[in-house]
Short mmCIF file of C-alpha atoms in Angstrom, two decimals:
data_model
loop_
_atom_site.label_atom_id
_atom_site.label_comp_id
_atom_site.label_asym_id
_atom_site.label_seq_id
_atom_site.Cartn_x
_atom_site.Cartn_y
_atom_site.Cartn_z
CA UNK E 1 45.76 -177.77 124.75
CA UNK E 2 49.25 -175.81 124.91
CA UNK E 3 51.65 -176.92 122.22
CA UNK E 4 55.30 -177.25 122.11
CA UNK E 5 56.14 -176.06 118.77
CA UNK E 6 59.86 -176.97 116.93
CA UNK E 7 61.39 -175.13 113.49
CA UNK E 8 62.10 -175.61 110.99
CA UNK E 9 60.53 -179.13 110.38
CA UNK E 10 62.86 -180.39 108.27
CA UNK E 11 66.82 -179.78 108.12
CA UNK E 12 69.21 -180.84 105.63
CA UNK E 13 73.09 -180.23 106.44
CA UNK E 14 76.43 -180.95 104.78
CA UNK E 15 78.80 -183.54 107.08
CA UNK E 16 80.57 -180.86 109.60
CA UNK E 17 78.40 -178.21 110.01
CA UNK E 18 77.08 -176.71 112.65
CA UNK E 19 73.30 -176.82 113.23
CA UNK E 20 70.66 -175.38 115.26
CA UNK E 21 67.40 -176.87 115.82
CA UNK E 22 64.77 -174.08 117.90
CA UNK E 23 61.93 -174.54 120.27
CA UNK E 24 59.38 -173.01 121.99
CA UNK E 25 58.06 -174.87 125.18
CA UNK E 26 54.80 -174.52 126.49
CA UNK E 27 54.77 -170.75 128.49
CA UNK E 28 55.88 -171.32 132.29
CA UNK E 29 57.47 -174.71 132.30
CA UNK E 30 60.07 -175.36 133.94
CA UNK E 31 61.57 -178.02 132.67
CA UNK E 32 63.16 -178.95 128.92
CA UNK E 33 64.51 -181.62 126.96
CA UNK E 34 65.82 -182.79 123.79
CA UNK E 35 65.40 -186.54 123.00
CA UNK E 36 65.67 -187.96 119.27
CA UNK E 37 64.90 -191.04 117.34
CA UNK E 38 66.40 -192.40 114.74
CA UNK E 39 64.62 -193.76 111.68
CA UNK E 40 63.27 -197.39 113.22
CA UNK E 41 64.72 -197.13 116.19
CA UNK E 42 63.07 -196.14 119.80
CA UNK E 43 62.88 -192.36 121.27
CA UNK E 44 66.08 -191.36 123.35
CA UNK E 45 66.74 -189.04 126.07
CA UNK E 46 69.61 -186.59 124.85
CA UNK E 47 69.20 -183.76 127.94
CA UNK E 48 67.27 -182.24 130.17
CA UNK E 49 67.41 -178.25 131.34
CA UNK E 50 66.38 -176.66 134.42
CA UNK E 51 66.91 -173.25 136.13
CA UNK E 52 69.64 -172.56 133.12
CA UNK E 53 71.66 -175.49 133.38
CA UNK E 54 71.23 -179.21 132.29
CA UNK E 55 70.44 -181.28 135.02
CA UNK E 56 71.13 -184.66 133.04
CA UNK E 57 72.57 -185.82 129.94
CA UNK E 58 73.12 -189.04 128.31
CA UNK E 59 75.75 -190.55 126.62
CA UNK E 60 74.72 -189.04 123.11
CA UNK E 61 75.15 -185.53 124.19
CA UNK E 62 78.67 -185.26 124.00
CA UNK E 63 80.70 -181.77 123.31
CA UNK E 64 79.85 -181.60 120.00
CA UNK E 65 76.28 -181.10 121.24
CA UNK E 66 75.08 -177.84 123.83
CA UNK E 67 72.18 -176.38 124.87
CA UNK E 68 70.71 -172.87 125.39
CA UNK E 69 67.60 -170.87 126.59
CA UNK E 70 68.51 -167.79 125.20
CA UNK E 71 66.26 -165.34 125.95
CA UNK E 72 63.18 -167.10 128.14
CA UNK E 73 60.85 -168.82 125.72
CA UNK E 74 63.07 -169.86 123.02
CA UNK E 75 65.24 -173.42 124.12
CA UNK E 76 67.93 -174.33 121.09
CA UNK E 77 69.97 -177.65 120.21
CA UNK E 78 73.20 -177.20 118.51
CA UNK E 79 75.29 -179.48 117.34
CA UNK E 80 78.77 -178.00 116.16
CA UNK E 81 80.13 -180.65 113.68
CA UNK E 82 77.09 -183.18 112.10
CA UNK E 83 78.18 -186.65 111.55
CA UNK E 84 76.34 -188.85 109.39
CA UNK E 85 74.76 -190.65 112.58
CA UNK E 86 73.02 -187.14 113.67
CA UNK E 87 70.38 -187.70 110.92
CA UNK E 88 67.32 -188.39 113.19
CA UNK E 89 64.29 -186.70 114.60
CA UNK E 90 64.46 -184.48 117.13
CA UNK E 91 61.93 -184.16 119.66
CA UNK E 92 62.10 -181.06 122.17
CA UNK E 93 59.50 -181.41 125.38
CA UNK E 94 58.84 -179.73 128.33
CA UNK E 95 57.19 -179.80 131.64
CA UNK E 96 56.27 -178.26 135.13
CA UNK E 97 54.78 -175.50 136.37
CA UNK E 98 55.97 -173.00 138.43
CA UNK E 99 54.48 -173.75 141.80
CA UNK E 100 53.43 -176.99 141.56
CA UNK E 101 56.55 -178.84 141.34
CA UNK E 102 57.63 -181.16 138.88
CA UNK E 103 55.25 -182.58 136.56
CA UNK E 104 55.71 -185.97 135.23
CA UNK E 105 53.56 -185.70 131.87
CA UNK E 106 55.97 -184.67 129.28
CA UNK E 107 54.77 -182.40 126.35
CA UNK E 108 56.54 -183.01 122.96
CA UNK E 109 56.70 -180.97 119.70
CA UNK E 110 56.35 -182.53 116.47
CA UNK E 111 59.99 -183.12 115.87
CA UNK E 112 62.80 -181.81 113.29
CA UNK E 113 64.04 -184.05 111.20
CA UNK E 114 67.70 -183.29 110.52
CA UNK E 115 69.47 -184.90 107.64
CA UNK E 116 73.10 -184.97 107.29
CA UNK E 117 74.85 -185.74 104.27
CA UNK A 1 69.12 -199.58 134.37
CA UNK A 2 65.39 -199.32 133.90
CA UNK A 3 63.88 -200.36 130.56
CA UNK A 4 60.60 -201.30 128.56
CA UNK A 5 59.84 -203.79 126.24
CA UNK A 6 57.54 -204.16 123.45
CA UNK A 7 57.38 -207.10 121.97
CA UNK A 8 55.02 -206.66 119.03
CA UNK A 9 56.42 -204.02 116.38
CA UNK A 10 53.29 -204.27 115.15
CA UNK A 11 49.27 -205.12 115.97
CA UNK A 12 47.06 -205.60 113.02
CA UNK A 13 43.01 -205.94 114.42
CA UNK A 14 39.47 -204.57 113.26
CA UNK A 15 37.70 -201.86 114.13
CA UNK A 16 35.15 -202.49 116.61
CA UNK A 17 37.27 -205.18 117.98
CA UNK A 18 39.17 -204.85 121.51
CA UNK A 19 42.95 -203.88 121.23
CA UNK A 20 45.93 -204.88 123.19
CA UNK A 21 49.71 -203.29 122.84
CA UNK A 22 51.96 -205.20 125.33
CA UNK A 23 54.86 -203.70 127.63
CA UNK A 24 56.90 -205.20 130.05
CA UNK A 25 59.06 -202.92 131.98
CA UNK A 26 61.85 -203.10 134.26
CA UNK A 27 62.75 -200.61 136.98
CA UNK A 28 64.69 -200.58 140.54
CA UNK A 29 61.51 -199.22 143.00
CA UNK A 30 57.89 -198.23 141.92
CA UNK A 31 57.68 -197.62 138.64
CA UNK A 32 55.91 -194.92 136.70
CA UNK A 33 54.80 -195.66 133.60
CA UNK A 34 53.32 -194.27 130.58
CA UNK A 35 51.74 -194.42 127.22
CA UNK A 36 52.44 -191.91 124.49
CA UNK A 37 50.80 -192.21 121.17
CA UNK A 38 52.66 -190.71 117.99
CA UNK A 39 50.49 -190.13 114.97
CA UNK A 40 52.33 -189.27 111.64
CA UNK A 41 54.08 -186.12 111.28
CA UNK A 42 53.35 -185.11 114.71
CA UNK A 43 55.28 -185.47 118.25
CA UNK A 44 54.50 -187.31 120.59
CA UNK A 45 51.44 -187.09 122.55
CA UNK A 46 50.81 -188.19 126.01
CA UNK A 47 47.68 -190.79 126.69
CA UNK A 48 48.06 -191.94 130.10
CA UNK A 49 49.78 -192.99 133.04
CA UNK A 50 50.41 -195.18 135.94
CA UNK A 51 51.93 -193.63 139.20
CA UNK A 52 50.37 -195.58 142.26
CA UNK A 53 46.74 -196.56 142.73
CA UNK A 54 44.49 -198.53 140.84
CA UNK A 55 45.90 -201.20 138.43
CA UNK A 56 43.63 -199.64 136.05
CA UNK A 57 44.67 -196.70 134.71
CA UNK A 58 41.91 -194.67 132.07
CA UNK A 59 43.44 -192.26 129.84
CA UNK A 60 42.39 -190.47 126.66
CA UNK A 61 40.61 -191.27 123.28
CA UNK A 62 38.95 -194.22 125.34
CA UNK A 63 42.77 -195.73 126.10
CA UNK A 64 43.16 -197.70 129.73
CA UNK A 65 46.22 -199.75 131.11
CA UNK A 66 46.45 -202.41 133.18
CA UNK A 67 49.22 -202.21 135.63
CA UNK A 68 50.55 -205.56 137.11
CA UNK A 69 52.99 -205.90 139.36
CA UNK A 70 53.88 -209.62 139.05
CA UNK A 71 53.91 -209.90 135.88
CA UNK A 72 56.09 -206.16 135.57
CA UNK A 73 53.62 -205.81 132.31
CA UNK A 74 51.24 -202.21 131.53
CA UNK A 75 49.72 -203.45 128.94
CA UNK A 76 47.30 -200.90 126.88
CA UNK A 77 44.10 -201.50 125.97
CA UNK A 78 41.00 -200.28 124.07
CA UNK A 79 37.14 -202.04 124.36
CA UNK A 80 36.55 -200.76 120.58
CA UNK A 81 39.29 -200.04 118.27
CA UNK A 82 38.77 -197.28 115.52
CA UNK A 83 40.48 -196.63 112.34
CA UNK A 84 41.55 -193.14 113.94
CA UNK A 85 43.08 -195.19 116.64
CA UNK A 86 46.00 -196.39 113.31
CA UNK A 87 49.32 -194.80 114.81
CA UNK A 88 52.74 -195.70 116.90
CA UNK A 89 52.30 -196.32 120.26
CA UNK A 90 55.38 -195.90 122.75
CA UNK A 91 55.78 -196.80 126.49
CA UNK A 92 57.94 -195.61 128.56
CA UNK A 93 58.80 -195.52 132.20
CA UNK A 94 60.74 -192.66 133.96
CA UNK A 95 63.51 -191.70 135.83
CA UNK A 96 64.05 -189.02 138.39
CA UNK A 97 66.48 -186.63 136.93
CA UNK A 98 68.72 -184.54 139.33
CA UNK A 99 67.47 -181.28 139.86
CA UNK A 100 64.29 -182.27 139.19
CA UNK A 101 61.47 -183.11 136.18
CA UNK A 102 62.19 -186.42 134.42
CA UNK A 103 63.30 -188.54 132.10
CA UNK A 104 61.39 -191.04 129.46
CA UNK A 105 63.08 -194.21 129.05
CA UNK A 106 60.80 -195.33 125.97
CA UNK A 107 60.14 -198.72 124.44
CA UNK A 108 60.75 -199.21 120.76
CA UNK A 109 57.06 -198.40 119.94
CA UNK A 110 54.22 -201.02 118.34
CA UNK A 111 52.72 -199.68 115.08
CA UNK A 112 49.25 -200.50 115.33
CA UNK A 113 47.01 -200.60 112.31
CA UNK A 114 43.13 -200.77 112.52
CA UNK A 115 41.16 -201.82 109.58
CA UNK A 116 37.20 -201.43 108.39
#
């Protein structure tokens, strides 16, 4: 089966800097995301991208986070200034093929865990 | 806002015994519902889900759901639990997001352990 694949795996950061956390979706979706989870706590949505733009973002992705699909397979997460509460997983996903619409089973990588100290 | 509960964070049974991880969901409209099963070190993979149809809803690695509407539950289950089977289980039900493709609203996952 096609695989969503994140780097790097693991990420540890100084309180401030800017970070950048890569992924490659599955070749011809349509449709990203970025959701993360923090250490006990459930999986949440941070943003979804189609077409080059976000179509939705939640409360968490605030202007300290953006988005970017720089170059057609690549689809990044930055965060400009890490705060302490940024340590989590993140999980990128996509979905959707071209031509058949959207897609509702969601295909995740295996995460980067980002720790901020 | 819609949301999914799971009450157990965790479900200790046997192998070769029948499994059950409970989820209760709440949602404005028909729901759509999953199951996604995260082993360790890995991301989340998708097992199954429940868009319209039958209430029972087969998936992979032997996994069904029961969908029922009165009770709002989608409960998973499993006729023969295996060790393998030992991972975090997360259900989740999803919105329409503008523009298109979706978003998870996920539960807060059930660890569930097998043993010989």
């Amino acid at each position: 089966e096609p695989e969503v694949t994140q780097t790097p795996s693991h990420q540890v950061t100084q309180m401030g800097q800017e970070v950048i956390l890569r992924c490659v979706p599955i070749s011809n979706h349509l449709y990203f995301y970025w959701y993360r989870q923090i250490l006990g706590q459930k999986v949440e949505f941070l943003v979804s991208f189609y077409n080059n733009e976000i179509s939705e973002k939640s409360e968490i992705f605030d202007d300290q986070f953006s988005v970017e699909r720089p170059d057609g397979s690549n689809f990044t997460l930055k965060i400009r200034s890490t705060k302490l509460e940024d340590s989590a997983m993140y999980f990128c996903a996509s979905s959707g093929y071209r031509g058949r619409g959207t897609n509702e089973k969601l295909f995740f990588g295996s995460g980067t865990q980002l720790s901020v100290l | 806002a819609q949301s999914v509960a799971q009450p157990e964070d965790q479900v200790n049974v046997a192998e070769g015994n029948p499994l059950t991880v409970k989820c209760t969901y709440s949602v404005s409209g028909n729901p759509y519902l999953f199951w996604y099963v995260q082993y360790p070190n890995r991301g989340l993979q998708f097992l199954l889900k429940y868009i319209t149809g039958d209430n029972l809803v087969k998936g992979s690695y032997g996994f069904e759901a029961e969908f029922n509407k009165s009770q709002t539950s989608f409960h998973l289950k499993k006729p023969s639990a295996l060790v393998s089977d030992s991972a975090l289980y997360f259900c989740a039900v999803r919105d329409r997001v503008t523009g298109g493709g979706n978003k998870l609203t996920f539960g807060t996952g059930t660890q569930l352990k097998v043993e010989l």
